[in-house]
Coordinates of C-alpha atoms and ligand atoms in Angstrom, one line a residue:
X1 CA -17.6 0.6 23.2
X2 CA -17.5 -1.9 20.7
X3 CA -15.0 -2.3 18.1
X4 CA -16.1 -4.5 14.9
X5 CA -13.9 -6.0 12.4
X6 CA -13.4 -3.3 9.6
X7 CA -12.3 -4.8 6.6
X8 CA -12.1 -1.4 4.4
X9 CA -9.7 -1.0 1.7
X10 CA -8.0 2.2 2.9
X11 CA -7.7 4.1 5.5
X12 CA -7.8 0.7 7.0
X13 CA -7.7 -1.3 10.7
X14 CA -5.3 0.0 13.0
X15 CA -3.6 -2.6 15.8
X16 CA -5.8 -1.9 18.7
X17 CA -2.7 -1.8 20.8
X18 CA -0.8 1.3 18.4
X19 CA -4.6 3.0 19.2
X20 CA -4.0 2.5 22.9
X21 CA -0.8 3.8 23.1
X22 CA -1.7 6.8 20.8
X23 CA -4.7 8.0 23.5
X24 CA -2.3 7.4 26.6
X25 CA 0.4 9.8 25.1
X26 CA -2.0 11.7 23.5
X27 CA -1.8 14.8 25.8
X28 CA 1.9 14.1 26.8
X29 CA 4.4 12.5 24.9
X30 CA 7.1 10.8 27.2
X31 CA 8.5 13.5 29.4
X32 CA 8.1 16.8 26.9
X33 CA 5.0 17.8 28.1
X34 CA 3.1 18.5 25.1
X35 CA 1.3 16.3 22.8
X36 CA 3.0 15.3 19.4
X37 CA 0.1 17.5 17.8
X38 CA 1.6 20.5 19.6
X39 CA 5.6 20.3 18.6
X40 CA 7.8 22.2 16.5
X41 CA 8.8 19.5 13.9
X42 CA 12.4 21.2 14.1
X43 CA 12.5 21.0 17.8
X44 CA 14.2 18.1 20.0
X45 CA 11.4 15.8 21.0
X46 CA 10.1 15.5 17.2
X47 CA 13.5 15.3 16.1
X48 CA 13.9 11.8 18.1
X49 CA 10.5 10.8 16.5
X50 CA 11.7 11.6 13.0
X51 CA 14.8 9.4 13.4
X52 CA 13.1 7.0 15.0
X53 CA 10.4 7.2 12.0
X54 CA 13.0 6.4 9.4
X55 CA 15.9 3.8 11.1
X56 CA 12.6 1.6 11.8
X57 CA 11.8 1.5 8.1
X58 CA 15.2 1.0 7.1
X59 CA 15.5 -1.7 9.4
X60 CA 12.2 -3.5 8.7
X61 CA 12.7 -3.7 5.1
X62 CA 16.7 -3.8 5.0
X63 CA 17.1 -0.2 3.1
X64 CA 20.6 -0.4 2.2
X65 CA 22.4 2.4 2.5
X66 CA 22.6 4.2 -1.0
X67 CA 18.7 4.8 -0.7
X68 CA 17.1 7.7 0.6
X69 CA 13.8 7.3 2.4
X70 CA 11.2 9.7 2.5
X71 CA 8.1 10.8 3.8
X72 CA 6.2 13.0 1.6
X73 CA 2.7 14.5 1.0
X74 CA 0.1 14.3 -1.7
X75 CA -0.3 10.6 -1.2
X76 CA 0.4 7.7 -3.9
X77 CA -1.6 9.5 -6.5
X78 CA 0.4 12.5 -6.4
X79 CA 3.2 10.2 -7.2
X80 CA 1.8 9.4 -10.6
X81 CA 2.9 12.9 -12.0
X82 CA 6.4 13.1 -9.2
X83 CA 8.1 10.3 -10.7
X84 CA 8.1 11.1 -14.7
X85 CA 9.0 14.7 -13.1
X86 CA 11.5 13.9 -11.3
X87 CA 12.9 10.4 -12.6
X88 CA 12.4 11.0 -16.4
X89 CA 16.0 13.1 -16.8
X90 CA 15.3 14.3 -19.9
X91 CA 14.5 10.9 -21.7
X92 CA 11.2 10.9 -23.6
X93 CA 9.8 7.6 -22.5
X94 CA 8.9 5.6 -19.9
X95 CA 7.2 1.7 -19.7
X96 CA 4.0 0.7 -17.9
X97 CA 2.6 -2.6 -16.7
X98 CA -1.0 -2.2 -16.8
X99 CA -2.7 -4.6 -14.6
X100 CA -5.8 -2.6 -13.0
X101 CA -7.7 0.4 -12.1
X102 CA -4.0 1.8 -10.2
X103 CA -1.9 1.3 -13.1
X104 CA -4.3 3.0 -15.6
X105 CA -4.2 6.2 -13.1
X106 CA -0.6 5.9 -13.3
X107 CA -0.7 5.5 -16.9
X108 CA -2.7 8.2 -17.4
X109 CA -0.8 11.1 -15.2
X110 CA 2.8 10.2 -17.1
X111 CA 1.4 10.8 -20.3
X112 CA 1.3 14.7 -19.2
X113 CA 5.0 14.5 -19.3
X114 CA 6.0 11.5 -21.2
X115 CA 5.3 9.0 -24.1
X116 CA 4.2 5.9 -22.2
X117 CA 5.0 2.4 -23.4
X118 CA 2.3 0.2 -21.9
X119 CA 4.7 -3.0 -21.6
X120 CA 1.9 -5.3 -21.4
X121 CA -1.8 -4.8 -20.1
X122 CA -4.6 -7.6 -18.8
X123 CA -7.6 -5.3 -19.6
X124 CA -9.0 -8.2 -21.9
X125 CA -9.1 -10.4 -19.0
X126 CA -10.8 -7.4 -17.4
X127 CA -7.6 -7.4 -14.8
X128 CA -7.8 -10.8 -13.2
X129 CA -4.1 -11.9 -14.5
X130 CA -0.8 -11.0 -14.9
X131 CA 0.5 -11.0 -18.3
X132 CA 3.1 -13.2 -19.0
X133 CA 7.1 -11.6 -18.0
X134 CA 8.0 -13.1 -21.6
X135 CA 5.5 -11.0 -23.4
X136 CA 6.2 -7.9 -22.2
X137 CA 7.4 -5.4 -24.2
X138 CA 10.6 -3.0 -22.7
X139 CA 11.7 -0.3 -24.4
X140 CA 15.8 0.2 -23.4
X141 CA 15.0 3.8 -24.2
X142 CA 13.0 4.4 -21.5
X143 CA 13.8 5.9 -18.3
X144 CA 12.4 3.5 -16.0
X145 CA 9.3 0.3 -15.5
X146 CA 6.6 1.2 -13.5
X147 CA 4.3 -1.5 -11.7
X148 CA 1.4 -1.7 -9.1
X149 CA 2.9 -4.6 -6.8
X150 CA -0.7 -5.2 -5.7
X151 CA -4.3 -4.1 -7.2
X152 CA -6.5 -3.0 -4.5
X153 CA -9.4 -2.9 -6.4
X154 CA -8.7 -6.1 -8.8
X155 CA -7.6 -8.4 -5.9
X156 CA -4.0 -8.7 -8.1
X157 CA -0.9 -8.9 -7.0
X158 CA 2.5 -9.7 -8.2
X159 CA 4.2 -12.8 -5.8
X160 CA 8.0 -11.6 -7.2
X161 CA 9.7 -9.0 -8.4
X162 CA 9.4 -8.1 -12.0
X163 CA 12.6 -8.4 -13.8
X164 CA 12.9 -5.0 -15.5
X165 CA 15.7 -5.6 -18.2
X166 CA 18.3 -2.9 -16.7
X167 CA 15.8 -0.3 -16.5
X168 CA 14.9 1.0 -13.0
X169 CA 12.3 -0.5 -11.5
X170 CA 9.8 1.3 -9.8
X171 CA 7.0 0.1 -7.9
X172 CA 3.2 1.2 -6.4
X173 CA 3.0 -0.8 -3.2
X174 CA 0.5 1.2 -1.6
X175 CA -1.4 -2.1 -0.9
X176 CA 1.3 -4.3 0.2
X177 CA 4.3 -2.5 1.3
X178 CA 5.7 -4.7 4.6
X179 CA 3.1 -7.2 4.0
X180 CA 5.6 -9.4 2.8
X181 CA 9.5 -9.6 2.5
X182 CA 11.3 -8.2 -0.6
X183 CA 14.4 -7.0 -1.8
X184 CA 14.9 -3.1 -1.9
X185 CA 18.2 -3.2 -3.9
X186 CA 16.3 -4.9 -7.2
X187 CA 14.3 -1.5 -7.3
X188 CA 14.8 2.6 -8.3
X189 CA 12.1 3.6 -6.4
X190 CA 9.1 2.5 -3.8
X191 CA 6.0 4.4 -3.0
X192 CA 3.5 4.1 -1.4
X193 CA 0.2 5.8 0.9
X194 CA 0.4 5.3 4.4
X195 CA -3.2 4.5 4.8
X196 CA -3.1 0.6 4.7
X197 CA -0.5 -1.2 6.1
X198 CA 1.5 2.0 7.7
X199 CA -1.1 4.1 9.4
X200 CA -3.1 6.9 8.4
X201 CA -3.9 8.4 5.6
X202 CA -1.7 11.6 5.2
X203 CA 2.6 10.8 4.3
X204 CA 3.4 8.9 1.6
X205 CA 7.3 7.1 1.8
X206 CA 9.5 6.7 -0.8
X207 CA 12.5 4.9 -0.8
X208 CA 14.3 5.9 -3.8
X209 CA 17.9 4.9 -5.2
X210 CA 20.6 8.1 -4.9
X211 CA 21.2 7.6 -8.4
X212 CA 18.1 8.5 -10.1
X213 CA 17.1 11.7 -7.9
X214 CA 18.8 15.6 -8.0
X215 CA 17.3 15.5 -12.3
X216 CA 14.1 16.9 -11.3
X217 CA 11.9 18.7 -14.4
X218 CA 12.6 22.1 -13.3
X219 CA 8.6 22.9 -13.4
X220 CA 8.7 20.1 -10.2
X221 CA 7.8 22.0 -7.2
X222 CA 10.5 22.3 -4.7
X223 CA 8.2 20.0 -1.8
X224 CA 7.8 17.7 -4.6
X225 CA 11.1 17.4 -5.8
X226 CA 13.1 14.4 -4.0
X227 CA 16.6 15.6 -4.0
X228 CA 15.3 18.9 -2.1
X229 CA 13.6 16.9 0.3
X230 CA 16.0 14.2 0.5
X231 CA 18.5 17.4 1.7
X232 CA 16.3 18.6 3.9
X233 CA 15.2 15.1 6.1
X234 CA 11.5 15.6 4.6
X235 CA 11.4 18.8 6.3
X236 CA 11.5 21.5 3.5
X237 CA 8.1 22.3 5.0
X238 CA 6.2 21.3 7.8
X239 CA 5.6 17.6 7.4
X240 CA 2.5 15.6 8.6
X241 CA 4.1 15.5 11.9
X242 CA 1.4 13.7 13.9
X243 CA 1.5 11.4 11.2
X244 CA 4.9 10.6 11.2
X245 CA 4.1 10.1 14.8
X246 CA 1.6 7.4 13.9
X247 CA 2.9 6.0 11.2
X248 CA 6.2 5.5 13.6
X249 CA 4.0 3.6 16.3
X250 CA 2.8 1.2 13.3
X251 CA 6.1 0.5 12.4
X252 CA 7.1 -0.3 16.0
X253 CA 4.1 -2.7 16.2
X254 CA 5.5 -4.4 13.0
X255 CA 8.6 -5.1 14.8
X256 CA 7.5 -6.2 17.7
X257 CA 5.7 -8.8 15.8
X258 CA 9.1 -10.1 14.8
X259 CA 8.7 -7.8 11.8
X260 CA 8.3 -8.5 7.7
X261 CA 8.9 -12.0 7.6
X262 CA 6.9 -13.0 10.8
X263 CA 3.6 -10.9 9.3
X264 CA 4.1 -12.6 6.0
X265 CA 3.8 -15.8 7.3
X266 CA 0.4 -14.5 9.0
X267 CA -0.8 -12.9 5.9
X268 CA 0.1 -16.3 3.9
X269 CA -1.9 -18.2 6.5
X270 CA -4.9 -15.8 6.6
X271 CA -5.3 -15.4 2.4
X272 CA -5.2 -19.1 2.1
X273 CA -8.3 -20.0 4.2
X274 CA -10.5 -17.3 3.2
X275 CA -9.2 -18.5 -0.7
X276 CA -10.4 -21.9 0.3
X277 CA -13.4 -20.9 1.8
X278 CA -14.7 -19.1 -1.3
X279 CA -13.2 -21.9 -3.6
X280 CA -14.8 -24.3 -1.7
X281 CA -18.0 -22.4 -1.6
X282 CA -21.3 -23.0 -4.4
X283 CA -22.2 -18.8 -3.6
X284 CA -19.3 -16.5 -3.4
X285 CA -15.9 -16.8 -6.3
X286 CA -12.9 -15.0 -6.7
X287 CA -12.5 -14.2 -10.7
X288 CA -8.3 -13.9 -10.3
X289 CA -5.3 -15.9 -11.6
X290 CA -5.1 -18.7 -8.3
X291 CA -1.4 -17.4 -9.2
X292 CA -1.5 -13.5 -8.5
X293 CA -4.3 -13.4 -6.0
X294 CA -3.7 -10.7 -3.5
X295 CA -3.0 -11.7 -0.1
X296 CA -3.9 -8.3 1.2
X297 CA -7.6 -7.6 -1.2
X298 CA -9.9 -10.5 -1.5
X299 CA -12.7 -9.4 -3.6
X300 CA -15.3 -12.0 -4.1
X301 CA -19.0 -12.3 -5.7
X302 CA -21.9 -13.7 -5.2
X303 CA -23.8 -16.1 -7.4
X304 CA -26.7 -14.1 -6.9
X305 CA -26.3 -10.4 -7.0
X306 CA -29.5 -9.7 -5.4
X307 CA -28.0 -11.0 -2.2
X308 CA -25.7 -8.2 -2.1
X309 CA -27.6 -6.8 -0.1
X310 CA -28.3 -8.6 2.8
X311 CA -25.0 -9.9 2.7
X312 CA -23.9 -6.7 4.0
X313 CA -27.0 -5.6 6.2
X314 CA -25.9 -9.7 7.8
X315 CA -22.4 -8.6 8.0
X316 CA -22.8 -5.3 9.4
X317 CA -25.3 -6.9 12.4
X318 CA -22.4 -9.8 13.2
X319 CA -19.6 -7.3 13.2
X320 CA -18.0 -6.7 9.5
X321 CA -17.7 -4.1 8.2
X322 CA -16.9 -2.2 5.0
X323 CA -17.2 -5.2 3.0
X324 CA -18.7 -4.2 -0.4
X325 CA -16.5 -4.1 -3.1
X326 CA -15.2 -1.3 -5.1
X327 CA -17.8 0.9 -7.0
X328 CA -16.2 0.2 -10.6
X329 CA -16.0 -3.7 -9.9
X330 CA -19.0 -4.3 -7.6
X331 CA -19.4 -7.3 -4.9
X332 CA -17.6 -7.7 -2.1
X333 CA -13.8 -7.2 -1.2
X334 CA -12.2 -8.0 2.4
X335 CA -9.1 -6.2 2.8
X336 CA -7.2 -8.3 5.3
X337 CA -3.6 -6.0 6.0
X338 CA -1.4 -6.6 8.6
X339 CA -3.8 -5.8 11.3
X340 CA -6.5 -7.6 10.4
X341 CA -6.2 -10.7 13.5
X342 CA -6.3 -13.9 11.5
X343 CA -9.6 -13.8 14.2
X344 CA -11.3 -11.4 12.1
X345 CA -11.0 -13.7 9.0
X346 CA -12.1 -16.8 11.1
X347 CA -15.2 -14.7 11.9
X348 CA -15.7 -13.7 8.4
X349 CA -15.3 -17.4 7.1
X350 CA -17.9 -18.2 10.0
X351 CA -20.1 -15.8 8.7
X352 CA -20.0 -16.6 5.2
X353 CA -20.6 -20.5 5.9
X354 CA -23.9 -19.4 7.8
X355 CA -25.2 -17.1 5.3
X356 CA -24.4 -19.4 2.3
X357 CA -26.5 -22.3 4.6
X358 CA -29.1 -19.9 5.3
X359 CA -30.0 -18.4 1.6
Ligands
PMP1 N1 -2.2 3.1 -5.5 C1 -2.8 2.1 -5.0 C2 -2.4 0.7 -5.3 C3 -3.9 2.4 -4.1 O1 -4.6 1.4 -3.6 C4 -4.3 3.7 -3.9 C5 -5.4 4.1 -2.9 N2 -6.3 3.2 -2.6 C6 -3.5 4.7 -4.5 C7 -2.5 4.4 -5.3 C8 -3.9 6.2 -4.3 O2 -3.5 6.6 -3.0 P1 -3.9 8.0 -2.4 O3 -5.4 8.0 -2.2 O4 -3.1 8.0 -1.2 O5 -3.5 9.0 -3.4

């Protein structure tokens, strides 16, 4: 066997070590004997993995208290129609920063239930910026501001937290949630898709404020509506339970690593020397702001796109993979999340150096 370095967007790399300890407890888990796969998610043994599941994310990113976490299905997109259903409360608007190929999504699934104010938008500079905070336009009408905390597909992300004016803040951080330390109580609501910096694909979390949730449109379907779930521990229906399970183990591995802050200060030091290598580099460039480059999704062309190519085919023989970029954006993106070892950027650096010499 022979793992390589996967740098894919999402589902991502896994800590090799949360992969070990999933195949040694796959059959049994602890002393139930039965594997996670096989339990009743209302019985005892799943009930500890549950709690377990949820103190661990309160604890890594300080939920306080008057915020209900949960972990839902449908993943991040199915949040783009959930939140005007259930947050909008009767009010007729809502306001969207649109800075990428997330937000537009976003954009474009509220406008089934609302009108939406796009705040501000970088489209002209085909979503390599962030539009200035002192441009954007907030309606105090609407019911909440809705952001993508980092692009995936752009390489964009925002370094603090948007100030929304009194309205509740509400945030996609699919891409970057626990990546880096931030502060829960300046937002309504959090979501995101498990599949990047979590675990698998398959529960989405979100950490909502008590306050906005129990309003639901009363077309919201029961599952989807986050008062009902919020009631019922995420367990109105049978949740993702091996998921949970997984996602659980991730979040253990997080803290192990002395949790947010100590993997922020990794992902800080592994974005700045692949930035430096491209910026230093006559072949490949990154087209964002310097300012609101992602630290998580590093896309990057080269001079010459008919090396595309065998920039990949290289790759793929030295042991990187999933390197090309995003279909609507072409060249090459490396996703480094949390689990990306700082030794799989060194080797990607290394390999860029060579390839640049050698074409
Ligand atoms: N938002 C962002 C920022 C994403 O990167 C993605 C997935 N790549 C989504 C939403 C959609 O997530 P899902 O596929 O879980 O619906």
């Amino acid at each position: 066997m022979s793992r390589v370095y996967n740098f894919s967007a999402g589902p991502s790399i896994f800590p090799e070590s949360v992969l070990q300890q999933a195949q040694q407890e796959l059959l049994e888990w602890r002393d139930s004997g039965m594997s996670v796969m096989e339990m009743s998610h209302r019985g005892k043994h799943f009930s500890i993995i549950a709690e377990e599941l949820e103190s661990d994310l309160r604890s890594l990113m300080a939920v306080p208290e008057n915020y209900k976490a949960l972990f839902l299905q449908g993943g991040a997109s199915a949040q783009f129609s959930l939140i005007p259903q259930n947050i909008l409360n009767g009010k007729a608007k809502a306001c969207y920063l649109n800075t990428g190929a997330w937000s537009e999504k976003a954009i474009k699934d509220a406008k089934n239930y609302c009108d939406v104010v796009v705040s501000a938008s970088s489209e002209d500079t085909r979503f390599t910026s962030i539009p200035d905070a002192s441009t954007w336009l907030l309606d105090d009408q609407a019911a909440y501001l809705h952001y993508t905390s980092n692009e995936t597909i752009h390489g964009v992300e925002f370094q603090t937290t948007p100030n929304a004016h009194g309205l509740p803040l509400i945030a996609d951080m699919s891409s970057n949630i626990l990546s880096r330390k931030i502060d829960v109580s300046q937002y309504g609501l959090i979501y995101a898709g498990t599949q990047k910096n979590m675990g698998p694909a398959g529960v989405t979390v979100v950490i909502v404020r008590d306050d906005l949730i129990g309003y639901a449109d009363k077309t919201t379907p029961s599952v989807f509506d986050y008062a009902e779930q919020a009631k019922n521990q995420s367990m109105l229906n049978t949740p993702a339970t091996y998921n949970w399970y997984l996602v659980g183990l991730v979040l253990k591995w997080v803290k192990a690593q002395g949790g947010v802050e100590a993997i922020e200060q990794l992902n800080i030091a592994k974005a700045a020397k692949l930035y430096q290598a491209i910026d230093q580099s006559v072949l490949y460039s990154n087209p964002v702001d310097v300012p609101c480059r992602s630290r998580m999704n590093v896309p990057f062309i080269l001079a010459d796109e008919s090396l595309d190519k065998p920039f990949i085919v290289s790759a793929e023989a030295n042991g990187l993979f999933e390197l090309k970029g995003h279909r609507s954006v072409g060249g090459m993106r490396a996703s480094i999340y949390n689990a990306m070892p700082e030794s799989g950027v060194l080797a990607l650096i290394d390999f860029m150096a060579e390839f640049e010499r050698t074409h």
